[in-house]
Amino acid sequence: MQLNKDTPAYKVGAVVVKNPTHAPQFLLVKPIGKKLDGNAPWVLPRGTIRARDAATGEWVDLRDQATIHAMQGAELESYEEGILHELREEAGVEHLDPARLIPIGIRTYRNAHGKDRPVYWFAVVMDEADAAALNPMPEDGAAPATWFTIEQMTAMANRGEARHGYAEICKDILEELLRKRAC
């Protein structure tokens, strides 16, 4: 995939669900709050895909419009590669078999600044044994990733401890998984 003005989404996200058919819980991360004085809300693992800089061969995060503009025509990592990178970096989920990724597609997410952003979402379904084997410790020094129910996420969002909208995303994607019998 190459970066151009028609690239549909630069963000990727994952809904990692444990025990989806009974007492579902979802993996949230608490990133380092670089812009929030260390008090970032709990969020779903999410991030930006990268483009390969033709001059250096290094991967560059597409975090802002200036970088996106400068990297036009560059090779992009796939959405799958992007979310595997983010799960490893933000949630400490190592050695996840790419076959476990269930593509959901692009859904709009409203960021903390009230702007709608397209995000390419994946689901990852786990049972208790899978979840226990994860030992999710992030690379970036953030708090360990933790499992929450939709009800807990909603209450946390109402207290400002979790990002608003993520409980709805989890609920919608869980319903889709159950409809498709993908879990």
XYZ file of N, CA and C in Angstrom:
549
model
N 0.854 -1.163 0.000
C 0.000 0.000 0.000
C 0.907 1.236 0.000
N 0.527 2.219 -0.787
C 1.290 3.462 -0.838
C 0.449 4.606 -0.285
N 1.121 5.531 0.373
C 0.453 6.692 0.939
C 0.088 7.663 -0.174
N -1.176 8.044 -0.210
C -1.630 9.090 -1.121
C -2.856 9.755 -0.519
N -3.359 10.779 -1.199
C -4.470 11.553 -0.645
C -5.734 10.718 -0.475
N -5.804 9.549 -1.090
C -6.981 8.694 -0.994
C -6.845 7.585 0.041
N -5.734 7.555 0.780
C -5.575 6.552 1.827
C -6.716 6.743 2.829
N -7.557 5.716 3.055
C -8.779 5.916 3.833
C -8.575 6.155 5.333
N -7.527 5.594 5.919
C -7.318 5.759 7.360
C -5.845 5.620 7.681
N -5.377 6.437 8.620
C -3.989 6.365 9.082
C -3.910 5.766 10.476
N -5.075 5.582 11.108
C -5.131 5.057 12.466
C -5.635 3.627 12.443
N -5.133 2.833 13.390
C -5.594 1.464 13.578
C -5.942 1.281 15.055
N -6.893 0.397 15.323
C -7.284 0.132 16.699
C -7.681 -1.323 16.850
N -7.652 -1.805 18.095
C -8.017 -3.192 18.374
C -8.969 -3.265 19.552
N -9.996 -4.079 19.382
C -10.870 -4.461 20.476
C -10.476 -5.887 20.816
N -9.755 -6.040 21.929
C -9.318 -7.351 22.388
C -10.325 -7.793 23.442
N -11.056 -8.863 23.152
C -12.140 -9.307 24.032
C -11.848 -10.705 24.574
N -12.084 -10.846 25.868
C -11.915 -12.130 26.563
C -13.305 -12.644 26.906
N -13.550 -13.909 26.668
C -14.833 -14.556 26.977
C -16.015 -13.820 26.346
N -16.035 -13.700 25.029
C -17.060 -12.876 24.385
C -18.493 -13.367 24.543
N -18.698 -14.656 24.740
C -20.067 -15.166 24.814
C -20.627 -15.197 26.232
N -19.774 -15.034 27.232
C -20.245 -14.980 28.624
C -19.287 -14.104 29.427
N -19.813 -13.078 30.047
C -19.027 -12.142 30.863
C -17.849 -11.543 30.087
N -18.115 -10.915 28.940
C -17.006 -10.361 28.142
C -16.270 -9.239 28.865
N -14.962 -9.251 28.682
C -14.100 -8.183 29.182
C -13.203 -7.737 28.041
N -12.764 -6.466 28.119
C -12.012 -5.850 27.044
C -10.703 -5.299 27.588
N -9.640 -5.437 26.790
C -8.313 -4.991 27.190
C -8.172 -3.491 26.920
N -7.878 -2.737 27.983
C -7.617 -1.308 27.863
C -6.196 -1.019 28.304
N -5.649 0.066 27.791
C -4.302 0.494 28.152
C -4.372 1.900 28.724
N -3.425 2.226 29.558
C -3.325 3.567 30.135
C -1.986 4.135 29.694
N -1.989 4.844 28.557
C -0.727 5.341 28.012
C -0.105 6.415 28.898
N 1.151 6.648 28.656
C 1.827 7.742 29.343
C 1.168 9.023 28.871
N 0.729 9.843 29.788
C 0.016 11.064 29.431
C 0.952 12.204 29.103
N 1.593 12.129 27.960
C 2.562 13.156 27.568
C 1.955 14.553 27.570
N 0.719 14.669 27.128
C 0.081 15.975 27.046
C -0.902 16.194 28.196
N -1.040 15.230 29.071
C -2.049 15.309 30.122
C -1.430 15.231 31.514
N -0.214 15.703 31.661
C 0.476 15.694 32.961
C 0.476 14.313 33.609
N 0.646 13.274 32.792
C 0.729 11.918 33.322
C -0.606 11.327 33.712
N -1.709 11.984 33.414
C -3.020 11.497 33.821
C -3.885 11.171 32.605
N -3.402 10.334 31.737
C -4.146 9.946 30.538
C -5.265 8.983 30.909
N -6.374 9.030 30.177
C -7.467 8.088 30.431
C -7.142 6.706 29.865
N -7.846 5.692 30.367
C -7.751 4.348 29.820
C -8.341 4.378 28.416
N -7.696 3.666 27.482
C -8.121 3.652 26.084
C -7.949 2.250 25.495
N -8.586 2.023 24.366
C -8.331 0.804 23.595
C -6.972 0.934 22.936
N -6.272 -0.187 22.716
C -5.006 -0.102 21.987
C -5.261 0.474 20.591
N -4.583 1.570 20.299
C -4.831 2.289 19.053
C -3.588 3.090 18.720
N -3.380 3.322 17.458
C -2.220 4.118 17.076
C -2.231 4.447 15.603
N -1.084 4.838 15.122
C -0.926 5.333 13.763
C -0.081 4.359 12.950
N -0.523 4.105 11.704
C 0.323 3.293 10.835
C 1.550 4.116 10.448
N 2.549 3.435 9.919
C 3.808 4.091 9.588
C 4.088 4.005 8.096
N 4.907 4.933 7.628
C 5.371 4.949 6.241
C 6.891 4.810 6.253
N 7.407 4.133 5.227
C 8.864 3.965 5.134
C 9.460 5.173 4.420
N 10.400 5.832 5.089
C 11.112 6.969 4.505
C 12.048 6.425 3.429
N 11.848 6.845 2.182
C 12.647 6.332 1.062
C 14.124 6.664 1.214
N 14.441 7.788 1.836
C 15.849 8.205 1.974
C 16.588 7.402 3.032
N 15.920 7.108 4.153
C 16.602 6.444 5.272
C 16.220 4.990 5.445
N 15.069 4.602 4.878
C 14.576 3.236 5.067
C 13.883 3.030 6.408
N 13.813 4.076 7.223
C 13.202 3.964 8.552
C 11.694 4.169 8.461
N 10.987 3.551 9.416
C 9.536 3.711 9.503
C 9.225 4.979 10.289
N 8.274 5.772 9.782
C 7.905 7.056 10.376
C 6.412 7.030 10.701
N 6.058 7.383 11.943
C 4.646 7.477 12.329
C 3.980 8.610 11.570
N 2.774 8.370 11.091
C 2.001 9.389 10.382
C 1.098 10.116 11.379
N 1.715 10.832 12.308
C 0.999 11.454 13.424
C 0.347 12.792 13.097
N 0.838 13.492 12.078
C 0.290 14.822 11.809
C 0.232 15.066 10.307
N -0.503 16.108 9.934
C -0.704 16.405 8.518
C 0.599 16.750 7.800
N 1.529 17.398 8.481
C 2.803 17.745 7.849
C 3.574 16.478 7.468
N 3.592 15.495 8.350
C 4.286 14.232 8.060
C 3.575 13.489 6.944
N 2.239 13.454 6.997
C 1.470 12.781 5.951
C 1.766 13.426 4.596
N 1.782 14.747 4.541
C 2.069 15.458 3.303
C 3.488 15.149 2.806
N 4.456 15.162 3.707
C 5.862 14.935 3.335
C 6.114 13.512 2.843
N 5.282 12.566 3.284
C 5.511 11.151 2.968
C 4.651 10.651 1.805
N 3.986 11.544 1.062
C 3.149 11.119 -0.064
C 3.950 10.218 -1.005
N 3.346 9.092 -1.396
C 3.987 8.143 -2.297
C 4.829 7.098 -1.588
N 5.028 7.258 -0.271
C 5.858 6.310 0.476
C 5.122 4.984 0.684
N 5.901 3.940 0.901
C 5.347 2.629 1.232
C 4.740 2.697 2.633
N 3.531 2.161 2.777
C 2.870 2.103 4.086
C 2.933 0.693 4.640
N 3.023 0.590 5.967
C 2.830 -0.729 6.547
C 1.340 -1.049 6.424
N 1.019 -2.320 6.409
C -0.390 -2.720 6.303
C -1.103 -2.410 7.613
N -2.421 -2.389 7.555
C -3.181 -2.189 8.787
C -2.855 -3.300 9.795
N -2.680 -4.538 9.307
C -2.346 -5.658 10.190
C -1.000 -5.434 10.877
N 0.004 -5.021 10.091
C 1.323 -4.747 10.684
C 1.224 -3.610 11.694
N 0.437 -2.600 11.369
C 0.280 -1.455 12.262
C -0.331 -1.830 13.592
N -1.412 -2.637 13.569
C -2.051 -2.972 14.844
C -1.201 -3.958 15.644
N -0.492 -4.848 14.987
C 0.411 -5.745 15.726
C 1.491 -4.931 16.440
N 2.017 -3.919 15.745
C 3.016 -3.019 16.338
C 2.415 -2.293 17.541
N 1.203 -1.752 17.389
C 0.566 -1.009 18.484
C 0.230 -1.914 19.663
N -0.254 -3.130 19.406
C -0.558 -4.054 20.501
C 0.705 -4.395 21.286
N 1.812 -4.564 20.589
C 3.080 -4.860 21.247
C 3.564 -3.652 22.049
N 3.531 -2.470 21.428
C 4.065 -1.264 22.053
C 3.192 -0.758 23.198
N 1.884 -0.671 22.978
C 0.989 -0.066 23.969
C 0.467 -1.047 25.006
N 0.241 -2.298 24.591
C -0.390 -3.249 25.504
C 0.541 -4.374 25.928
N 1.734 -4.436 25.349
C 2.673 -5.490 25.721
C 2.261 -6.857 25.218
N 1.379 -6.905 24.227
C 0.919 -8.183 23.681
C 1.957 -8.652 22.661
N 2.748 -9.623 23.067
C 3.825 -10.151 22.222
C 3.376 -11.404 21.484
N 3.954 -11.645 20.355
C 3.810 -12.905 19.618
C 2.366 -13.259 19.300
N 1.555 -12.265 18.984
C 0.176 -12.540 18.586
C 0.179 -13.024 17.146
N -0.402 -14.187 16.924
C -0.500 -14.737 15.579
C -1.404 -13.820 14.749
N -0.911 -13.283 13.634
C -1.737 -12.396 12.800
C -3.062 -13.026 12.382
N -3.133 -14.357 12.338
C -4.375 -15.034 11.980
C -5.467 -14.798 13.023
N -5.088 -14.354 14.221
C -6.064 -14.069 15.285
C -6.762 -12.728 15.083
N -6.234 -11.884 14.193
C -6.840 -10.582 13.925
C -8.094 -10.761 13.074
N -9.196 -10.220 13.538
C -10.443 -10.254 12.781
C -10.685 -8.838 12.263
N -10.548 -8.621 10.952
C -10.743 -7.269 10.424
C -12.200 -6.841 10.589
N -12.394 -5.664 11.142
C -13.732 -5.080 11.288
C -13.936 -4.018 10.225
N -12.906 -3.250 9.944
C -12.991 -2.211 8.927
C -12.942 -0.828 9.540
N -13.215 0.148 8.713
C -13.094 1.544 9.140
C -14.373 1.986 9.845
N -14.179 2.533 11.021
C -15.257 3.146 11.799
C -14.750 4.506 12.251
N -15.633 5.456 12.311
C -15.244 6.798 12.740
C -15.174 6.842 14.258
N -14.140 7.480 14.752
C -13.917 7.667 16.180
C -13.757 9.163 16.428
N -14.410 9.672 17.453
C -14.263 11.088 17.809
C -13.142 11.188 18.834
N -12.092 11.938 18.490
C -10.937 12.057 19.385
C -11.227 13.022 20.536
N -10.254 13.189 21.421
C -10.426 14.013 22.621
C -10.678 15.477 22.289
N -10.345 15.891 21.066
C -10.545 17.280 20.652
C -11.860 17.466 19.889
N -12.691 16.404 19.849
C -13.987 16.488 19.195
C -13.953 16.323 17.688
N -12.818 15.890 17.148
C -12.701 15.701 15.703
C -12.938 14.231 15.354
N -13.714 14.012 14.297
C -13.960 12.658 13.828
C -12.768 12.167 13.024
N -12.294 10.979 13.350
C -11.143 10.383 12.672
C -11.500 8.958 12.248
N -11.187 8.590 11.002
C -11.406 7.203 10.598
C -10.322 6.307 11.202
N -10.751 5.191 11.757
C -9.835 4.214 12.363
C -10.158 2.852 11.759
N -9.131 2.115 11.345
C -9.336 0.754 10.865
C -9.253 -0.166 12.085
N -10.388 -0.778 12.449
C -10.482 -1.587 13.670
C -10.323 -3.069 13.377
N -9.730 -3.739 14.337
C -9.632 -5.199 14.364
C -10.219 -5.683 15.678
N -10.645 -6.938 15.692
C -11.022 -7.598 16.934
C -10.060 -8.760 17.137
N -9.784 -9.051 18.403
C -8.990 -10.227 18.777
C -9.777 -10.913 19.880
N -10.130 -12.183 19.673
C -10.932 -12.934 20.632
C -10.023 -13.878 21.408
N -10.195 -13.862 22.738
C -9.379 -14.722 23.602
C -10.256 -15.419 24.621
N -9.793 -16.599 25.054
C -10.441 -17.245 26.180
C -9.577 -16.990 27.413
N -9.974 -17.524 28.560
C -9.230 -17.282 29.809
C -7.773 -17.710 29.705
N -7.527 -18.856 29.085
C -6.151 -19.361 28.981
C -5.297 -18.435 28.115
N -5.858 -17.990 26.985
C -5.140 -17.046 26.123
C -4.809 -15.771 26.893
N -5.813 -15.233 27.586
C -5.646 -13.973 28.314
C -4.622 -14.116 29.437
N -4.637 -15.242 30.140
C -3.691 -15.454 31.240
C -2.258 -15.542 30.720
N -2.087 -16.034 29.500
C -0.746 -16.185 28.930
C -0.195 -14.873 28.377
N -1.020 -13.843 28.276
C -0.568 -12.592 27.667
C 0.492 -11.863 28.466
N 0.257 -11.712 29.777
C 1.137 -10.900 30.612
C 1.402 -9.553 29.948
N 0.338 -8.783 29.729
C 0.485 -7.551 28.947
C 1.211 -6.424 29.675
N 2.494 -6.327 29.435
C 3.307 -5.223 29.954
C 3.802 -4.412 28.761
N 3.395 -3.161 28.664
C 3.762 -2.351 27.500
C 5.244 -1.993 27.451
N 5.730 -1.758 26.229
C 7.121 -1.342 26.023
C 7.348 0.099 26.433
N 6.296 0.919 26.354
C 6.479 2.360 26.506
C 6.434 2.861 27.941
N 6.450 1.958 28.924
C 6.491 2.373 30.320
C 5.137 2.711 30.909
N 4.068 2.493 30.169
C 2.726 2.782 30.672
C 2.310 1.701 31.665
N 1.176 1.931 32.307
C 0.641 0.940 33.245
C 0.311 -0.348 32.494
N 0.339 -1.486 33.197
C -0.024 -2.738 32.530
C -1.438 -2.667 31.959
N -1.631 -3.272 30.803
C -2.962 -3.347 30.207
C -3.852 -4.161 31.142
N -5.125 -3.792 31.208
C -6.050 -4.389 32.178
C -7.384 -4.680 31.501
N -8.087 -5.702 32.006
C -9.376 -6.123 31.470
C -10.519 -5.407 32.193
N -11.507 -4.914 31.404
C -12.671 -4.223 31.950
C -13.930 -4.675 31.222
N -15.072 -4.622 31.927
C -16.362 -4.875 31.293
C -16.854 -3.577 30.646
N -17.869 -3.692 29.811
C -18.464 -2.499 29.201
C -19.034 -1.584 30.287
N -19.651 -2.180 31.304
C -20.224 -1.381 32.393
C -19.132 -0.616 33.138
N -18.012 -1.266 33.390
C -16.896 -0.585 34.061
C -16.358 0.551 33.195
N -16.237 0.305 31.878
C -15.733 1.353 30.978
C -16.664 2.562 30.967
N -17.968 2.307 30.956
C -18.935 3.400 30.955
C -18.813 4.219 32.235
N -18.739 3.541 33.379
C -18.593 4.246 34.661
C -17.279 5.022 34.705
N -16.201 4.422 34.210
C -14.907 5.099 34.193
C -14.949 6.338 33.296
N -15.624 6.233 32.144
C -15.742 7.381 31.240
C -16.523 8.504 31.917
N -17.567 8.157 32.647
C -18.357 9.174 33.351
C -17.548 9.881 34.429
N -16.530 9.209 34.960
C -15.648 9.823 35.972
C -14.419 10.470 35.340
N -14.287 10.382 34.023
C -13.136 10.952 33.342
C -11.902 10.071 33.365
N -12.073 8.793 33.720
C -10.937 7.870 33.828
C -10.713 7.053 32.564
N -11.683 7.056 31.662
C -11.575 6.331 30.394
C -12.134 7.226 29.297
N -11.686 6.996 28.099
C -12.121 7.794 26.968
C -13.579 7.481 26.634
N -14.383 8.514 26.472
C -15.782 8.338 26.064
C -15.832 7.719 24.673
N -16.824 6.898 24.436
C -17.026 6.298 23.127
C -16.465 4.900 22.989
N -15.482 4.546 23.800
C -14.878 3.220 23.657
C -15.805 2.100 24.104
N -16.640 2.333 25.116
C -17.594 1.301 25.535
C -18.547 0.987 24.384
N -18.983 2.030 23.666
C -19.878 1.821 22.517
C -19.180 1.078 21.390
N -17.922 1.422 21.134
C -17.167 0.713 20.095
C -17.063 -0.770 20.465
N -16.727 -1.059 21.727
C -16.616 -2.457 22.175
C -17.944 -3.185 22.037
N -19.019 -2.527 22.459
C -20.349 -3.130 22.371
C -20.715 -3.415 20.919
N -20.501 -2.460 20.025
C -20.830 -2.638 18.610
C -20.020 -3.764 17.976
N -18.728 -3.791 18.269
C -17.869 -4.814 17.658
C -18.186 -6.185 18.244
N -18.487 -6.272 19.541
C -18.878 -7.547 20.142
C -20.157 -8.060 19.485
N -21.155 -7.181 19.299
C -22.399 -7.591 18.641
C -22.122 -8.094 17.226
N -21.225 -7.422 16.516
C -20.875 -7.862 15.167
C -20.203 -9.231 15.185
N -19.303 -9.441 16.129
C -18.632 -10.746 16.246
C -19.638 -11.852 16.536
N -20.566 -11.587 17.433
C -21.572 -12.595 17.784
C -22.498 -12.875 16.599
N -22.872 -11.839 15.841
C -23.694 -12.023 14.650
C -22.982 -12.892 13.610
N -21.684 -12.624 13.427
C -20.894 -13.366 12.443
C -20.436 -14.720 12.985
N -20.674 -14.921 14.280
C -20.208 -16.145 14.963
C -18.698 -16.307 14.817
N -18.012 -15.171 14.955
C -16.548 -15.172 14.842
C -15.900 -15.446 16.193
N -16.721 -15.775 17.200
C -16.149 -16.079 18.520
C -16.887 -17.233 19.159
